[in-house]
Coordinates of C-alpha atoms (C1' of nucleotides) in Angstrom, one line a residue:
Chain J
M18 CA 24.6 -3.4 -12.5
C19 CA 23.4 0.2 -13.5
V20 CA 20.1 0.3 -15.1
Y21 CA 20.4 4.1 -16.2
N22 CA 22.1 6.5 -17.4
V23 CA 21.9 10.4 -16.4
E24 CA 22.3 13.3 -18.7
K25 CA 21.3 16.8 -18.0
N26 CA 17.4 17.1 -17.2
R27 CA 17.2 13.3 -18.0
I28 CA 17.6 10.1 -16.9
V29 CA 17.3 7.3 -19.5
I30 CA 16.6 3.8 -18.4
K31 CA 18.1 0.9 -20.7
D32 CA 16.7 -2.2 -19.0
L33 CA 13.2 -2.2 -19.1
T34 CA 13.0 -6.1 -17.4
Q35 CA 14.2 -3.6 -14.2
F36 CA 11.8 -0.4 -14.8
N37 CA 7.9 -0.5 -15.6
A38 CA 6.1 3.1 -15.2
R39 CA 2.8 1.0 -15.1
H40 CA 4.2 -1.5 -12.6
I41 CA 5.7 1.1 -10.4
L42 CA 2.8 3.7 -10.3
E43 CA -0.1 1.5 -10.2
C44 CA 1.0 -1.5 -8.0
G45 CA -0.6 0.7 -4.7
Q46 CA 2.5 2.1 -3.4
F47 CA 1.8 5.7 -4.9
F48 CA -1.0 8.0 -5.5
R49 CA 0.1 11.3 -7.0
Y50 CA 0.5 10.4 -11.2
L51 CA -1.4 11.1 -14.3
K52 CA -1.4 9.1 -17.0
I53 CA -0.6 10.5 -20.4
E54 CA -0.6 9.4 -24.0
N55 CA 3.4 7.9 -24.1
G56 CA 3.9 7.8 -20.2
Y57 CA 3.1 9.2 -16.9
V58 CA 3.8 12.7 -15.0
V59 CA 4.6 11.8 -11.6
Y60 CA 4.6 14.2 -8.6
C61 CA 6.5 13.9 -5.1
T62 CA 6.3 16.7 -2.7
N63 CA 7.1 19.9 -4.8
K64 CA 8.7 18.2 -7.4
K65 CA 7.7 17.0 -11.1
A66 CA 8.9 14.0 -13.3
I67 CA 7.6 13.0 -16.7
I68 CA 8.3 9.6 -17.7
I69 CA 8.4 8.8 -21.6
E70 CA 8.2 5.0 -22.4
H71 CA 9.3 4.3 -25.9
E72 CA 9.8 0.5 -27.2
N73 CA 13.5 0.0 -26.0
Y74 CA 14.0 2.7 -23.1
A75 CA 12.5 4.8 -21.0
E76 CA 13.0 8.3 -20.0
I77 CA 12.8 10.3 -17.0
L78 CA 12.6 14.2 -17.5
T79 CA 13.1 16.7 -14.7
N80 CA 15.1 19.5 -13.4
D81 CA 16.1 17.5 -10.0
V82 CA 17.7 14.4 -11.5
E83 CA 19.6 13.3 -8.5
F84 CA 15.9 13.2 -6.3
F85 CA 14.4 11.0 -8.9
V86 CA 17.4 8.5 -9.2
N87 CA 17.0 8.4 -5.5
F88 CA 12.9 8.2 -5.8
F89 CA 13.0 5.4 -8.1
D90 CA 16.0 3.6 -6.1
L91 CA 17.5 3.2 -9.5
K92 CA 20.9 2.5 -7.7
T93 CA 19.3 -1.1 -6.5
D94 CA 19.4 -4.4 -8.9
Y95 CA 16.2 -5.6 -8.8
T96 CA 17.2 -8.2 -11.0
A97 CA 19.1 -10.0 -8.1
I98 CA 16.3 -9.2 -5.5
K99 CA 13.9 -11.0 -7.5
N100 CA 16.4 -14.1 -8.3
E101 CA 16.9 -13.8 -4.2
I102 CA 13.2 -14.3 -3.8
L103 CA 12.7 -17.3 -6.4
E104 CA 15.8 -19.0 -4.4
L105 CA 14.6 -18.6 -1.1
Y106 CA 12.7 -22.1 -1.0
Q107 CA 13.3 -24.8 -3.3
T108 CA 9.6 -26.2 -3.6
E109 CA 7.9 -26.2 -6.9
N110 CA 4.8 -25.0 -5.8
Y111 CA 6.5 -21.6 -4.1
V112 CA 8.5 -21.0 -7.5
K113 CA 5.6 -21.3 -9.6
L114 CA 3.6 -18.9 -7.5
M115 CA 6.4 -16.1 -7.1
K116 CA 7.6 -16.6 -10.6
N117 CA 4.1 -15.7 -11.7
C118 CA 3.8 -12.8 -9.4
I119 CA 7.2 -11.8 -10.4
D120 CA 6.9 -11.9 -14.2
H121 CA 3.5 -9.8 -13.9
G122 CA 5.2 -7.3 -11.7
Y123 CA 8.6 -7.4 -13.5
G124 CA 9.1 -3.9 -13.6
I125 CA 8.1 -2.8 -10.0
R126 CA 10.6 -0.5 -7.9
L127 CA 10.0 0.3 -4.4
L128 CA 9.5 3.8 -4.4
K129 CA 11.6 6.1 -1.7
Q130 CA 8.5 8.7 -0.8
N131 CA 8.4 11.4 1.4
P132 CA 7.1 10.3 5.1
V133 CA 4.4 13.0 5.3
E134 CA 2.8 12.5 2.6
M135 CA 3.0 8.7 3.5
L136 CA 1.7 9.3 6.5
I137 CA -1.4 11.2 5.4
S138 CA -1.8 9.2 2.3
F139 CA -1.9 6.1 4.3
I140 CA -4.3 7.1 7.0
I141 CA -6.9 8.0 3.9
S142 CA -6.2 4.6 2.5
A143 CA -8.2 2.9 5.8
N144 CA -11.1 0.8 4.6
N145 CA -10.9 2.7 1.1
R146 CA -10.0 2.2 -2.4
I147 CA -6.9 3.4 -4.2
N148 CA -8.6 5.7 -6.8
R149 CA -10.3 7.1 -3.6
I150 CA -7.4 7.8 -1.9
Q151 CA -5.7 9.3 -5.3
H152 CA -9.0 11.5 -5.5
T153 CA -8.7 12.8 -2.0
V154 CA -5.0 13.3 -1.8
S155 CA -5.6 15.5 -5.3
L156 CA -8.1 17.5 -3.7
I157 CA -5.8 18.0 -1.0
C158 CA -2.8 19.2 -3.0
K159 CA -5.1 21.4 -5.3
N160 CA -6.7 23.2 -2.6
Y161 CA -3.6 23.7 -0.1
G162 CA -0.7 23.0 -1.8
E163 CA 1.8 25.7 -3.3
N164 CA 0.8 26.4 -7.1
M165 CA 3.9 25.3 -8.8
G166 CA 2.8 26.7 -12.2
D167 CA 1.3 23.5 -14.1
F168 CA 0.6 21.5 -10.7
F169 CA 0.3 21.9 -7.0
A170 CA 2.8 20.7 -4.4
F171 CA 1.9 18.6 -1.7
P172 CA 1.0 20.9 1.0
T173 CA 3.8 22.0 3.7
L174 CA 3.3 21.4 7.7
K175 CA 2.2 24.6 8.3
A176 CA -0.3 24.2 5.3
L177 CA -1.6 21.1 6.5
A178 CA -2.5 22.6 9.8
T179 CA -4.9 25.2 8.6
I180 CA -7.2 22.4 6.6
S181 CA -10.3 21.8 8.8
E182 CA -12.1 18.6 9.5
E183 CA -14.9 19.9 7.3
D184 CA -12.6 20.7 4.4
F185 CA -11.0 17.0 4.4
K186 CA -14.6 15.5 4.8
K187 CA -15.3 17.6 1.4
F188 CA -12.3 16.2 0.0
G189 CA -13.9 12.7 0.5
A190 CA -11.8 11.5 3.1
G191 CA -14.9 10.8 5.2
F192 CA -14.8 9.2 9.1
R193 CA -10.6 9.7 8.7
A194 CA -10.9 13.3 8.3
K195 CA -11.3 13.9 12.5
Y196 CA -7.7 11.7 12.6
L197 CA -6.1 13.5 10.0
V198 CA -6.4 16.7 12.0
D199 CA -5.8 15.2 15.1
T200 CA -2.4 13.4 13.7
I201 CA -1.5 17.1 11.9
K202 CA -1.2 18.4 15.4
Q203 CA 0.8 15.7 16.2
I204 CA 3.5 16.2 13.8
Q205 CA 4.0 19.7 13.8
N206 CA 7.3 19.5 15.5
F207 CA 7.8 15.7 15.0
D208 CA 11.3 15.0 13.8
F209 CA 10.6 12.4 10.8
E210 CA 14.1 11.4 10.3
L211 CA 14.4 9.9 13.9
L212 CA 12.5 7.1 12.4
R213 CA 15.3 6.2 9.8
D214 CA 17.7 4.7 12.3
L215 CA 15.4 2.9 14.4
N216 CA 14.3 -0.7 14.2
S217 CA 10.7 -1.5 12.1
L218 CA 9.2 -2.4 15.6
K219 CA 10.1 0.8 17.3
A220 CA 9.4 2.6 14.3
S221 CA 6.1 1.1 14.0
E222 CA 5.3 1.9 17.7
I223 CA 6.2 5.3 17.4
L224 CA 3.9 5.8 14.3
Q225 CA 0.9 3.7 15.8
K226 CA 0.5 6.6 18.5
F227 CA -0.8 8.9 15.7
K228 CA -4.6 8.7 15.4
G229 CA -5.6 6.5 12.3
V230 CA -2.4 4.9 12.0
G231 CA -2.2 1.1 13.1
N232 CA -0.3 -2.0 12.3
K233 CA -0.8 -2.0 8.5
V234 CA -0.8 1.9 7.9
A235 CA 2.5 1.8 9.8
D236 CA 4.0 -0.9 8.0
C237 CA 3.2 1.2 4.7
I238 CA 4.8 4.3 5.7
L239 CA 7.8 2.1 6.8
L240 CA 7.9 0.5 3.8
F241 CA 7.3 2.8 1.5
A242 CA 8.9 6.1 2.9
Y243 CA 11.8 4.5 4.7
S244 CA 12.6 1.3 2.7
K245 CA 12.5 -0.9 5.3
M246 CA 12.2 -4.5 3.9
D247 CA 11.6 -6.7 6.7
V248 CA 8.1 -5.4 7.0
F249 CA 4.8 -6.9 5.4
P250 CA 1.8 -4.8 5.3
V251 CA -1.4 -6.9 5.6
D252 CA -4.3 -5.4 3.8
T253 CA -7.7 -7.2 2.3
W254 CA -5.7 -8.3 -0.8
I255 CA -3.0 -10.1 1.0
E256 CA -5.5 -11.7 3.3
K257 CA -6.9 -13.0 0.3
V258 CA -3.3 -14.3 -1.2
Y259 CA -2.7 -16.0 2.2
N260 CA -5.6 -17.5 2.5
C261 CA -5.4 -18.8 -1.0
Y262 CA -1.8 -19.6 -1.3
F263 CA -0.4 -20.0 2.2
S264 CA -3.1 -21.3 4.7
N265 CA -4.5 -24.7 5.9
N266 CA -7.6 -23.4 4.4
S267 CA -6.2 -22.1 1.2
C268 CA -7.9 -23.3 -2.0
M269 CA -4.1 -24.6 -2.8
T270 CA -4.1 -27.1 -0.1
S271 CA -7.8 -28.2 0.1
Q272 CA -8.9 -30.5 -3.2
N273 CA -12.7 -29.5 -1.9
K274 CA -12.0 -25.8 -2.6
S275 CA -10.0 -26.3 -5.9
I276 CA -12.9 -25.4 -7.7
H277 CA -11.9 -21.6 -6.5
I278 CA -8.5 -21.5 -8.4
K279 CA -8.5 -19.5 -11.1
N280 CA -7.5 -20.6 -14.3
K281 CA -4.9 -18.7 -14.9
I282 CA -3.1 -20.1 -11.5
K283 CA -3.3 -23.8 -11.4
D284 CA -0.3 -24.8 -9.2
N285 CA -0.1 -25.7 -5.5
F286 CA 1.7 -24.0 -2.9
D287 CA 2.9 -25.7 0.1
V288 CA 5.7 -24.0 1.8
C289 CA 3.7 -23.2 5.2
L290 CA 0.7 -25.1 6.8
E291 CA 0.9 -24.1 10.5
I292 CA -1.1 -21.2 11.5
E293 CA -5.1 -21.4 11.2
A294 CA -6.4 -18.3 9.5
S295 CA -9.9 -17.5 9.3
T296 CA -11.2 -17.4 5.4
K297 CA -14.1 -15.1 6.1
N298 CA -13.9 -12.6 9.2
F299 CA -11.4 -10.1 9.4
S300 CA -9.5 -9.5 12.8
E301 CA -6.7 -7.9 13.7
K302 CA -5.2 -10.7 15.3
N303 CA -5.7 -12.7 12.4
R304 CA -3.8 -10.3 10.3
L305 CA -0.9 -10.2 12.7
L306 CA -0.6 -13.8 12.5
I307 CA -0.6 -13.6 8.7
R308 CA 2.2 -10.9 9.1
K309 CA 4.3 -12.5 11.4
K310 CA 4.3 -15.8 9.1
L311 CA 4.7 -13.9 6.0
T312 CA 7.4 -12.3 7.4
S313 CA 9.5 -15.2 8.9
I314 CA 8.9 -16.7 4.9
F315 CA 10.4 -13.6 3.3
G316 CA 12.8 -12.1 6.1
N317 CA 14.4 -8.9 4.8
L318 CA 12.8 -9.6 1.3
S319 CA 9.2 -9.1 2.7
G320 CA 8.7 -5.5 1.3
Y321 CA 9.4 -6.4 -1.9
A322 CA 7.6 -9.7 -1.9
Q323 CA 4.5 -8.2 -0.5
Q324 CA 4.9 -5.6 -3.7
Y325 CA 4.6 -8.4 -6.0
L326 CA 1.9 -10.5 -4.6
F327 CA -0.3 -7.9 -3.4
Y328 CA 0.0 -6.3 -7.2
Y329 CA -0.4 -9.8 -8.6
K330 CA -3.5 -10.8 -6.6
R331 CA -5.1 -7.1 -7.1
E332 CA -5.1 -7.5 -10.8
M333 CA -6.1 -11.0 -11.3
N334 CA -8.8 -11.1 -8.7
Chain G
dT16 C1' -30.2 -3.5 -3.0
dT17 C1' -25.7 -5.0 -1.2
dC18 C1' -21.2 -5.7 -1.0
dC19 C1' -16.6 -4.1 -0.6
dA20 C1' -12.2 -1.1 -0.1
dG21 C1' -4.0 -1.2 0.9
dG22 C1' -8.4 -0.9 8.7
dT23 C1' -8.7 1.8 12.8
dG24 C1' -11.2 3.3 17.2
dC25 C1' -13.3 2.9 20.8
dA26 C1' -17.2 0.6 24.0
dT27 C1' -18.3 -3.1 26.2
dA28 C1' -17.4 -7.1 28.9
Chain M
dT7 C1' -6.8 -7.8 27.5
dA8 C1' -10.0 -9.3 23.8
dT9 C1' -14.1 -9.0 20.9
dG10 C1' -17.1 -6.8 17.8
dC11 C1' -19.2 -3.0 16.0
dA12 C1' -19.4 2.0 13.7
dC13 C1' -17.5 4.7 10.6
dA14 C1' -17.9 7.7 4.7
dT15 C1' -17.9 6.9 0.3
dG16 C1' -19.2 5.4 -4.5
dG17 C1' -18.2 2.1 -8.1
dA18 C1' -19.5 -2.8 -9.2

DNA sequence: TTCCAGGTGCATA
DNA sequence: TATGCACATGGA
């Protein structure tokens, strides 16, 4: 089903159940946007689009319609994807949880972003907050990106290579500054398109050779730049989701912990109870176990499911 | 003042 | 190979 019409310099979104700018831009996958009165301004590499939201439709104003049709993944039918996720398991608790998540983030779409932007942005994301990541990325663009008139492009590889560790620190990158400098040196002649045809495991292995890229950051790059939907990035929020709904220690499976259940979430969840997950201490091993379990549940819908769960948990917390 | 955030690198055993 | 601490920063 087509959710959009294309006109000159304008894309019109007819089905708002499949496109909500706030859900798409503020669900943690994207850092370069500006909130305006009736919508958002969106930047990717050296391109810009303005999203205007109306009561019954939304429009994307841009001089590169083709680019943003792909960027917003407009050719994919998210109604079908949401139904597929809901139909994965028949248990009442699974359906209730996922329905809550999908109802909350109903207009999410997984963006097709630039690999270099994702690599740099998600190295900065380590142990960081989303608004601080946005701030640092914005300063990098402002100081080293090409002036496009009314905005700054994301810096080219060549321009990135001129940024010093001190400058990255000045932009708020903190201890990640040295990882950025090191990785930027490594990628000057790297073929980012090579990863597109590799399976997620192999592509992740290659990405993790770069400084500042571990399992989670690699998964984010594979999901948000390469649309590899079989990955499930596990961060602090997904760890909370897992401990709350999926683990043996979850508040949903322990009567004693029911006090922790948020008022809005009174359902139970009993799909998987196999992995013992620590509820307190972070460990790489623990997150890998969580990742393994969640990808075994959601399969090739992992990337979509992860984003609905992440956005729901982060906003409801 | 302490905790925490879309984690990873590295020293140590 | 496994474990656990250090790392910047600023808002809550």
